[in-house]
N, CA, C and O atoms as a Tinker XYZ file with bonds, in Angstrom:
   328  protein
     1  N      5.940000    9.886000   -1.004000    73     2
     2  CA     4.393000    9.672000   -1.954000    64     1     3
     3  C      3.973000    8.257000   -1.379000    63     2     4     5
     4  O      4.834000    7.549000   -0.857000    81     3
     5  N      2.498000    7.791000   -1.480000    73     3     6
     6  CA     2.298000    6.697000   -0.687000    64     5     7
     7  C      1.788000    6.054000   -2.318000    63     6     8     9
     8  O      1.236000    4.956000   -2.244000    81     7
     9  N      1.901000    6.529000   -3.463000    73     7    10
    10  CA     1.475000    6.121000   -4.617000    64     9    11
    11  C      2.509000    6.559000   -5.691000    63    10    12    13
    12  O      3.342000    7.423000   -5.418000    81    11
    13  N      2.436000    5.682000   -7.492000    73    11    14
    14  CA     3.665000    6.254000   -7.893000    64    13    15
    15  C      2.509000    5.317000   -9.268000    63    14    16    17
    16  O      2.315000    4.104000   -9.180000    81    15
    17  N      1.839000    6.251000  -10.511000    73    15    18
    18  CA     1.664000    5.501000  -11.261000    64    17    19
    19  C      1.794000    5.830000  -12.715000    63    18    20    21
    20  O      1.326000    6.961000  -12.843000    81    19
    21  N      2.176000    5.416000  -13.778000    73    19    22
    22  CA     1.775000    5.694000  -15.062000    64    21    23
    23  C      0.906000    5.960000  -16.113000    63    22    24    25
    24  O      0.883000    5.059000  -16.951000    81    23
    25  N      0.212000    6.873000  -16.326000    73    23    26
    26  CA    -0.978000    7.665000  -16.888000    64    25    27
    27  C     -0.675000    6.237000  -18.461000    63    26    28    29
    28  O      0.321000    6.258000  -19.183000    81    27
    29  N     -1.883000    5.149000  -18.589000    73    27    30
    30  CA    -1.958000    4.505000  -19.719000    64    29    31
    31  C     -1.293000    5.410000  -21.144000    63    30    32    33
    32  O     -1.262000    6.636000  -21.251000    81    31
    33  N     -0.869000    4.542000  -22.002000    73    31    34
    34  CA    -0.945000    5.076000  -23.442000    64    33    35
    35  C     -0.580000    6.321000  -23.217000    63    34    36    37
    36  O     -1.453000    7.043000  -23.699000    81    35
    37  N      0.607000    7.209000  -22.535000    73    35    38
    38  CA     0.927000    8.403000  -22.331000    64    37    39
    39  C      2.204000    8.322000  -21.730000    63    38    40    41
    40  O      2.748000    7.324000  -21.257000    81    39
    41  N      2.758000    9.858000  -21.822000    73    39    42
    42  CA     3.932000   10.035000  -21.354000    64    41    43
    43  C      3.841000   10.460000  -19.922000    63    42    44    45
    44  O      4.822000   10.987000  -19.397000    81    43
    45  N      3.060000   10.324000  -19.449000    73    43    46
    46  CA     2.630000   11.179000  -17.786000    64    45    47
    47  C      3.182000    9.969000  -16.969000    63    46    48    49
    48  O      3.498000    8.799000  -17.185000    81    47
    49  N      3.126000   11.080000  -15.631000    73    47    50
    50  CA     2.718000    9.433000  -14.294000    64    49    51
    51  C      2.385000   10.202000  -13.512000    63    50    52    53
    52  O      2.317000   11.395000  -13.809000    81    51
    53  N      2.054000    9.703000  -12.176000    73    51    54
    54  CA     1.232000   10.633000  -11.317000    64    53    55
    55  C      2.290000    9.959000   -9.869000    63    54    56    57
    56  O      2.871000    8.899000   -9.638000    81    55
    57  N      2.121000   11.119000   -9.241000    73    55    58
    58  CA     2.746000   10.634000   -7.818000    64    57    59
    59  C      1.796000   11.265000   -6.950000    63    58    60    61
    60  O      1.529000   12.449000   -7.156000    81    59
    61  N      1.260000   10.662000   -6.033000    73    59    62
    62  CA    -0.200000   11.157000   -5.009000    64    61    63
    63  C      0.898000   10.585000   -3.383000    63    62    64    65
    64  O      1.857000    9.825000   -3.247000    81    63
    65  N      0.278000   11.242000   -2.660000    73    63    66
    66  CA     0.997000   11.218000   -0.920000    64    65    67
    67  C     -0.298000   12.711000   -0.240000    63    66    68    69
    68  O     -1.448000   13.110000   -0.421000    81    67
    69  N      0.970000   13.027000    0.599000    73    67    70
    70  CA     0.377000   13.995000    1.660000    64    69    71
    71  C      1.266000   14.885000    1.812000    63    70    72    73
    72  O      2.437000   14.677000    1.496000    81    71
    73  N      0.709000   16.382000    2.483000    73    71    74
    74  CA     1.367000   17.453000    2.087000    64    73    75
    75  C      1.616000   17.195000    3.954000    63    74    76    77
    76  O      1.115000   16.264000    4.585000    81    75
    77  N      2.485000   18.259000    4.525000    73    75    78
    78  CA     2.726000   18.868000    6.404000    64    77    79
    79  C      1.595000   18.891000    6.932000    63    78    80    81
    80  O      1.254000   18.651000    8.090000    81    79
    81  N      0.844000   19.282000    5.770000    73    79    82
    82  CA    -0.808000   19.810000    6.356000    64    81    83
    83  C     -1.665000   18.854000    6.936000    63    82    84    85
    84  O     -2.490000   19.011000    7.836000    81    83
    85  N     -1.242000   17.442000    6.051000    73    83    86
    86  CA    -2.299000   16.561000    6.600000    64    85    87
    87  C     -3.707000   16.465000    5.459000    63    86    88    89
    88  O     -4.741000   15.811000    5.596000    81    87
    89  N     -3.399000   17.138000    4.620000    73    87    90
    90  CA    -3.883000   16.958000    3.414000    64    89    91
    91  C     -3.262000   16.002000    2.359000    63    90    92    93
    92  O     -2.132000   15.542000    2.523000    81    91
    93  N     -3.948000   15.740000    1.381000    73    91    94
    94  CA    -3.686000   14.825000    0.012000    64    93    95
    95  C     -3.190000   15.632000   -0.930000    63    94    96    97
    96  O     -3.833000   16.650000   -1.185000    81    95
    97  N     -2.108000   15.398000   -1.558000    73    95    98
    98  CA    -1.665000   16.146000   -3.114000    64    97    99
    99  C     -1.503000   14.783000   -4.354000    63    98   100   101
   100  O     -0.974000   13.704000   -4.088000    81    99
   101  N     -1.922000   15.044000   -5.320000    73    99   102
   102  CA    -1.359000   14.376000   -6.302000    64   101   103
   103  C     -0.709000   15.368000   -7.208000    63   102   104   105
   104  O     -1.139000   16.513000   -7.344000    81   103
   105  N      0.636000   14.764000   -7.998000    73   103   106
   106  CA     1.526000   15.955000   -9.013000    64   105   107
   107  C      1.243000   14.862000   -9.939000    63   106   108   109
   108  O      0.881000   13.710000   -9.700000    81   107
   109  N      1.494000   15.491000  -11.110000    73   107   110
   110  CA     1.331000   14.799000  -12.528000    64   109   111
   111  C      2.678000   15.257000  -13.180000    63   110   112   113
   112  O      3.152000   16.347000  -12.860000    81   111
   113  N      3.326000   14.419000  -14.119000    73   111   114
   114  CA     4.267000   14.859000  -14.541000    64   113   115
   115  C      4.488000   14.060000  -15.746000    63   114   116   117
   116  O      4.386000   12.843000  -15.901000    81   115
   117  N      4.926000   15.316000  -16.861000    73   115   118
   118  CA     5.012000   14.698000  -18.292000    64   117   119
   119  C      6.529000   14.560000  -18.438000    63   118   120   121
   120  O      7.299000   15.395000  -17.963000    81   119
   121  N      6.952000   13.417000  -19.150000    73   119   122
   122  CA     8.661000   12.742000  -19.508000    64   121   123
   123  C      8.391000   13.367000  -20.942000    63   122   124   125
   124  O      7.539000   12.975000  -21.739000    81   123
   125  N      9.495000   14.665000  -21.152000    73   123   126
   126  CA     9.872000   14.906000  -22.260000    64   125   127
   127  C     11.464000   14.872000  -22.238000    63   126   128   129
   128  O     12.173000   15.155000  -21.273000    81   127
   129  N     11.939000   14.407000  -23.687000    73   127   130
   130  CA    13.387000   14.518000  -23.473000    64   129   131
   131  C     14.316000   14.267000  -22.327000    63   130   132   133
   132  O     15.153000   15.059000  -21.895000    81   131
   133  N     14.067000   13.094000  -21.905000    73   131   134
   134  CA    14.524000   12.846000  -20.408000    64   133   135
   135  C     14.564000   13.665000  -18.998000    63   134   136   137
   136  O     15.328000   13.551000  -18.039000    81   135
   137  N     13.442000   14.544000  -19.230000    73   135   138
   138  CA    13.431000   15.240000  -17.917000    64   137   139
   139  C     11.881000   15.230000  -17.926000    63   138   140   141
   140  O     11.032000   15.210000  -18.817000    81   139
   141  N     11.854000   15.257000  -16.326000    73   139   142
   142  CA    10.088000   15.043000  -15.677000    64   141   143
   143  C      9.966000   16.531000  -15.632000    63   142   144   145
   144  O     10.941000   17.199000  -15.287000    81   143
   145  N      8.560000   17.231000  -16.036000    73   143   146
   146  CA     8.325000   18.743000  -15.836000    64   145   147
   147  C      6.909000   18.275000  -15.225000    63   146   148   149
   148  O      6.296000   17.273000  -15.594000    81   147
   149  N      6.454000   19.279000  -14.113000    73   147   150
   150  CA     5.069000   18.834000  -13.802000    64   149   151
   151  C      3.895000   19.590000  -14.843000    63   150   152   153
   152  O      4.006000   20.637000  -15.480000    81   151
   153  N      3.261000   19.067000  -14.793000    73   151   154
   154  CA     1.962000   19.681000  -15.572000    64   153   155
   155  C      1.552000   20.213000  -14.434000    63   154   156   157
   156  O      1.871000   21.346000  -14.072000    81   155
   157  N      0.567000   19.169000  -13.571000    73   155   158
   158  CA    -0.850000   20.039000  -12.609000    64   157   159
   159  C     -0.213000   19.343000  -11.511000    63   158   160   161
   160  O      0.701000   18.520000  -11.544000    81   159
   161  N     -1.127000   20.019000  -10.124000    73   159   162
   162  CA    -0.734000   19.456000   -8.746000    64   161   163
   163  C     -2.211000   20.037000   -8.357000    63   162   164   165
   164  O     -2.615000   21.197000   -8.431000    81   163
   165  N     -3.169000   18.366000   -7.734000    73   163   166
   166  CA    -4.483000   17.968000   -7.243000    64   165   167
   167  C     -4.722000   17.758000   -6.040000    63   166   168   169
   168  O     -4.236000   16.845000   -5.372000    81   167
   169  N     -5.421000   18.512000   -5.702000    73   167   170
   170  CA    -5.095000   18.741000   -3.804000    64   169   171
   171  C     -6.120000   17.900000   -3.388000    63   170   172   173
   172  O     -7.003000   17.788000   -4.238000    81   171
   173  N     -6.326000   17.176000   -2.211000    73   171   174
   174  CA    -7.764000   16.615000   -1.366000    64   173   175
   175  C     -7.505000   16.744000   -0.012000    63   174   176   177
   176  O     -6.469000   16.655000    0.647000    81   175
   177  N     -8.673000   16.974000    0.268000    73   175   178
   178  CA    -9.251000   17.004000    1.908000    64   177   179
   179  C     -8.204000   16.117000    2.879000    63   178   180   181
   180  O     -7.489000   16.550000    3.782000    81   179
   181  N     -8.304000   15.143000    2.542000    73   179   182
   182  CA    -7.312000   14.035000    3.213000    64   181   183
   183  C     -6.159000   13.363000    2.782000    63   182   184   185
   184  O     -6.221000   13.028000    1.599000    81   183
   185  N     -4.992000   13.020000    3.446000    73   183   186
   186  CA    -3.936000   12.653000    2.232000    64   185   187
   187  C     -4.161000   11.317000    1.308000    63   186   188   189
   188  O     -4.960000   10.442000    1.641000    81   187
   189  N     -3.767000   11.285000    0.709000    73   187   190
   190  CA    -4.123000    9.987000   -0.865000    64   189   191
   191  C     -3.321000    8.979000   -0.291000    63   190   192   193
   192  O     -2.118000    9.197000   -0.147000    81   191
   193  N     -3.918000    7.687000    0.129000    73   191   194
   194  CA    -3.158000    6.422000    0.488000    64   193   195
   195  C     -3.268000    5.773000   -1.201000    63   194   196   197
   196  O     -2.250000    5.270000   -1.679000    81   195
   197  N     -4.043000    5.806000   -1.702000    73   195   198
   198  CA    -3.973000    5.032000   -3.118000    64   197   199
   199  C     -4.818000    5.544000   -4.561000    63   198   200   201
   200  O     -5.736000    6.364000   -4.565000    81   199
   201  N     -4.505000    5.151000   -5.231000    73   199   202
   202  CA    -5.209000    5.618000   -6.955000    64   201   203
   203  C     -5.076000    4.454000   -7.706000    63   202   204   205
   204  O     -4.151000    3.664000   -7.518000    81   203
   205  N     -6.057000    4.279000   -8.657000    73   203   206
   206  CA    -5.985000    3.814000  -10.053000    64   205   207
   207  C     -6.495000    4.174000  -10.917000    63   206   208   209
   208  O     -7.463000    4.927000  -10.817000    81   207
   209  N     -5.999000    3.739000  -12.111000    73   207   210
   210  CA    -6.511000    4.270000  -13.646000    64   209   211
   211  C     -7.685000    2.939000  -13.801000    63   210   212   213
   212  O     -8.627000    3.325000  -14.494000    81   211
   213  N     -7.841000    1.626000  -13.377000    73   211   214
   214  CA    -8.032000    0.326000  -13.800000    64   213   215
   215  C     -9.792000    0.743000  -13.833000    63   214   216   217
   216  O    -10.293000   -0.069000  -14.611000    81   215
   217  N    -10.671000    1.495000  -13.400000    73   215   218
   218  CA   -12.074000    1.748000  -13.664000    64   217   219
   219  C    -11.526000    3.090000  -15.304000    63   218   220   221
   220  O    -12.167000    3.298000  -16.334000    81   219
   221  N    -10.957000    3.346000  -15.119000    73   219   222
   222  CA   -10.835000    4.250000  -16.832000    64   221   223
   223  C    -10.837000    3.015000  -17.902000    63   222   224   225
   224  O    -10.381000    1.872000  -17.863000    81   223
   225  N    -11.712000    3.925000  -19.077000    73   223   226
   226  CA   -11.541000    3.340000  -20.494000    64   225   227
   227  C    -10.218000    3.749000  -21.203000    63   226   228   229
   228  O     -9.326000    4.464000  -20.748000    81   227
   229  N    -10.267000    3.309000  -22.081000    73   227   230
   230  CA    -9.492000    4.082000  -22.611000    64   229   231
   231  C     -8.949000    5.347000  -23.391000    63   230   232   233
   232  O     -7.907000    5.880000  -23.772000    81   231
   233  N    -10.616000    5.514000  -23.385000    73   231   234
   234  CA   -10.467000    7.257000  -24.180000    64   233   235
   235  C    -10.382000    7.972000  -23.220000    63   234   236   237
   236  O     -9.656000    8.961000  -23.124000    81   235
   237  N    -11.270000    7.450000  -22.246000    73   235   238
   238  CA   -11.868000    8.198000  -20.802000    64   237   239
   239  C    -10.509000    8.501000  -19.956000    63   238   240   241
   240  O    -10.487000    7.509000  -19.227000    81   239
   241  N     -9.555000    9.143000  -19.670000    73   239   242
   242  CA    -8.404000    9.336000  -18.813000    64   241   243
   243  C     -9.043000   10.011000  -17.244000    63   242   244   245
   244  O     -9.247000   11.205000  -17.026000    81   243
   245  N     -9.293000    8.753000  -16.190000    73   243   246
   246  CA   -10.129000    9.277000  -14.917000    64   245   247
   247  C     -8.865000    8.801000  -13.812000    63   246   248   249
   248  O     -8.047000    8.012000  -14.285000    81   247
   249  N     -8.735000    9.080000  -12.890000    73   247   250
   250  CA    -8.224000    8.559000  -11.916000    64   249   251
   251  C     -9.082000    8.151000  -10.533000    63   250   252   253
   252  O    -10.273000    8.362000  -10.303000    81   251
   253  N     -8.307000    7.646000   -9.884000    73   251   254
   254  CA    -9.619000    6.843000   -9.119000    64   253   255
   255  C     -8.617000    7.304000   -7.636000    63   254   256   257
   256  O     -7.466000    6.876000   -7.713000    81   255
   257  N     -8.862000    7.918000   -6.649000    73   255   258
   258  CA    -7.926000    8.539000   -5.424000    64   257   259
   259  C     -8.805000    7.995000   -4.216000    63   258   260   261
   260  O    -10.009000    8.168000   -4.028000    81   259
   261  N     -7.984000    7.369000   -3.533000    73   259   262
   262  CA    -8.682000    7.122000   -1.795000    64   261   263
   263  C     -7.653000    7.505000   -1.327000    63   262   264   265
   264  O     -6.511000    7.579000   -1.782000    81   263
   265  N     -8.400000    7.922000    0.265000    73   263   266
   266  CA    -7.677000    8.612000    1.108000    64   265   267
   267  C     -7.680000    7.648000    2.600000    63   266   268   269
   268  O     -8.241000    6.569000    2.794000    81   267
   269  N     -7.109000    8.205000    3.239000    73   267   270
   270  CA    -6.935000    8.044000    4.895000    64   269   271
   271  C     -8.530000    7.995000    5.018000    63   270   272   273
   272  O     -9.156000    7.047000    4.543000    81   271
   273  N     -9.034000    8.841000    5.542000    73   271   274
   274  CA   -10.279000    9.306000    5.541000    64   273   275
   275  C    -11.776000    8.219000    5.317000    63   274   276   277
   276  O    -12.946000    8.280000    5.693000    81   275
   277  N    -10.871000    7.160000    4.414000    73   275   278
   278  CA   -12.563000    6.507000    3.443000    64   277   279
   279  C    -13.020000    7.357000    2.690000    63   278   280   281
   280  O    -14.246000    7.435000    2.618000    81   279
   281  N    -12.437000    7.993000    2.130000    73   279   282
   282  CA   -12.878000    8.733000    1.067000    64   281   283
   283  C    -12.651000    8.668000   -0.309000    63   282   284   285
   284  O    -11.446000    8.819000   -0.510000    81   283
   285  N    -13.271000    8.510000   -1.336000    73   283   286
   286  CA   -12.794000    8.022000   -3.028000    64   285   287
   287  C    -13.482000    9.121000   -3.527000    63   286   288   289
   288  O    -14.594000    9.523000   -3.187000    81   287
   289  N    -12.519000    9.692000   -4.589000    73   287   290
   290  CA   -12.636000   10.703000   -5.249000    64   289   291
   291  C    -12.543000   10.060000   -7.129000    63   290   292   293
   292  O    -11.746000    9.199000   -7.502000    81   291
   293  N    -13.399000   10.646000   -7.880000    73   291   294
   294  CA   -12.856000   10.166000   -9.479000    64   293   295
   295  C    -12.660000   11.570000  -10.199000    63   294   296   297
   296  O    -13.571000   12.398000  -10.203000    81   295
   297  N    -11.243000   11.839000  -10.901000    73   295   298
   298  CA   -10.530000   12.923000  -11.105000    64   297   299
   299  C    -10.413000   12.692000  -12.845000    63   298   300   301
   300  O     -9.544000   11.944000  -13.292000    81   299
   301  N    -11.299000   13.355000  -13.678000    73   299   302
   302  CA   -11.049000   13.424000  -14.585000    64   301   303
   303  C     -9.601000   14.581000  -15.210000    63   302   304   305
   304  O     -9.378000   15.776000  -15.021000    81   303
   305  N     -8.893000   13.540000  -15.968000    73   303   306
   306  CA    -7.371000   14.680000  -16.059000    64   305   307
   307  C     -7.429000   15.407000  -16.792000    63   306   308   309
   308  O     -7.278000   16.559000  -16.384000    81   307
   309  N     -7.632000   15.249000  -18.015000    73   307   310
   310  CA    -8.170000   16.420000  -19.194000    64   309   311
   311  C     -8.928000   18.002000  -18.332000    63   310   312   313
   312  O     -9.173000   19.199000  -18.486000    81   311
   313  N     -8.962000   17.538000  -17.952000    73   311   314
   314  CA   -10.072000   18.761000  -16.906000    64   313   315
   315  C     -9.623000   19.280000  -15.559000    63   314   316   317
   316  O    -10.232000   20.066000  -14.833000    81   315
   317  N     -8.238000   18.599000  -15.315000    73   315   318
   318  CA    -7.126000   19.091000  -14.270000    64   317   319
   319  C     -6.387000   19.522000  -14.511000    63   318   320   321
   320  O     -5.813000   20.043000  -13.555000    81   319
   321  N     -5.925000   19.663000  -15.459000    73   319   322
   322  CA    -4.849000   20.368000  -16.231000    64   321   323
   323  C     -5.261000   21.858000  -17.000000    63   322   324   325
   324  O     -6.216000   21.990000  -17.766000    81   323
   325  N     -4.332000   22.903000  -16.615000    73   323   326
   326  CA    -4.716000   24.092000  -16.646000    64   325   327
   327  C     -4.289000   24.511000  -17.890000    63   326   328
   328  O     -4.505000   25.664000  -18.261000    81   327
């Protein structure tokens, strides 16, 4: 993984990086009773180099991700959870 973040004001964390097929993947985990549980996976066309919650407000949980191909995407966390 290239990046590891705790989602602000939650017990969730995101791990971002790449797959063997040179595509990006971000996995969201929830911490519950001392165990990490996979919540969702988000795929990106290129390997994810960086991610941040800094552009997001307290109430709208969005994550910005950047790829090695210089692409940038904003993802709304709640809409990406099945």
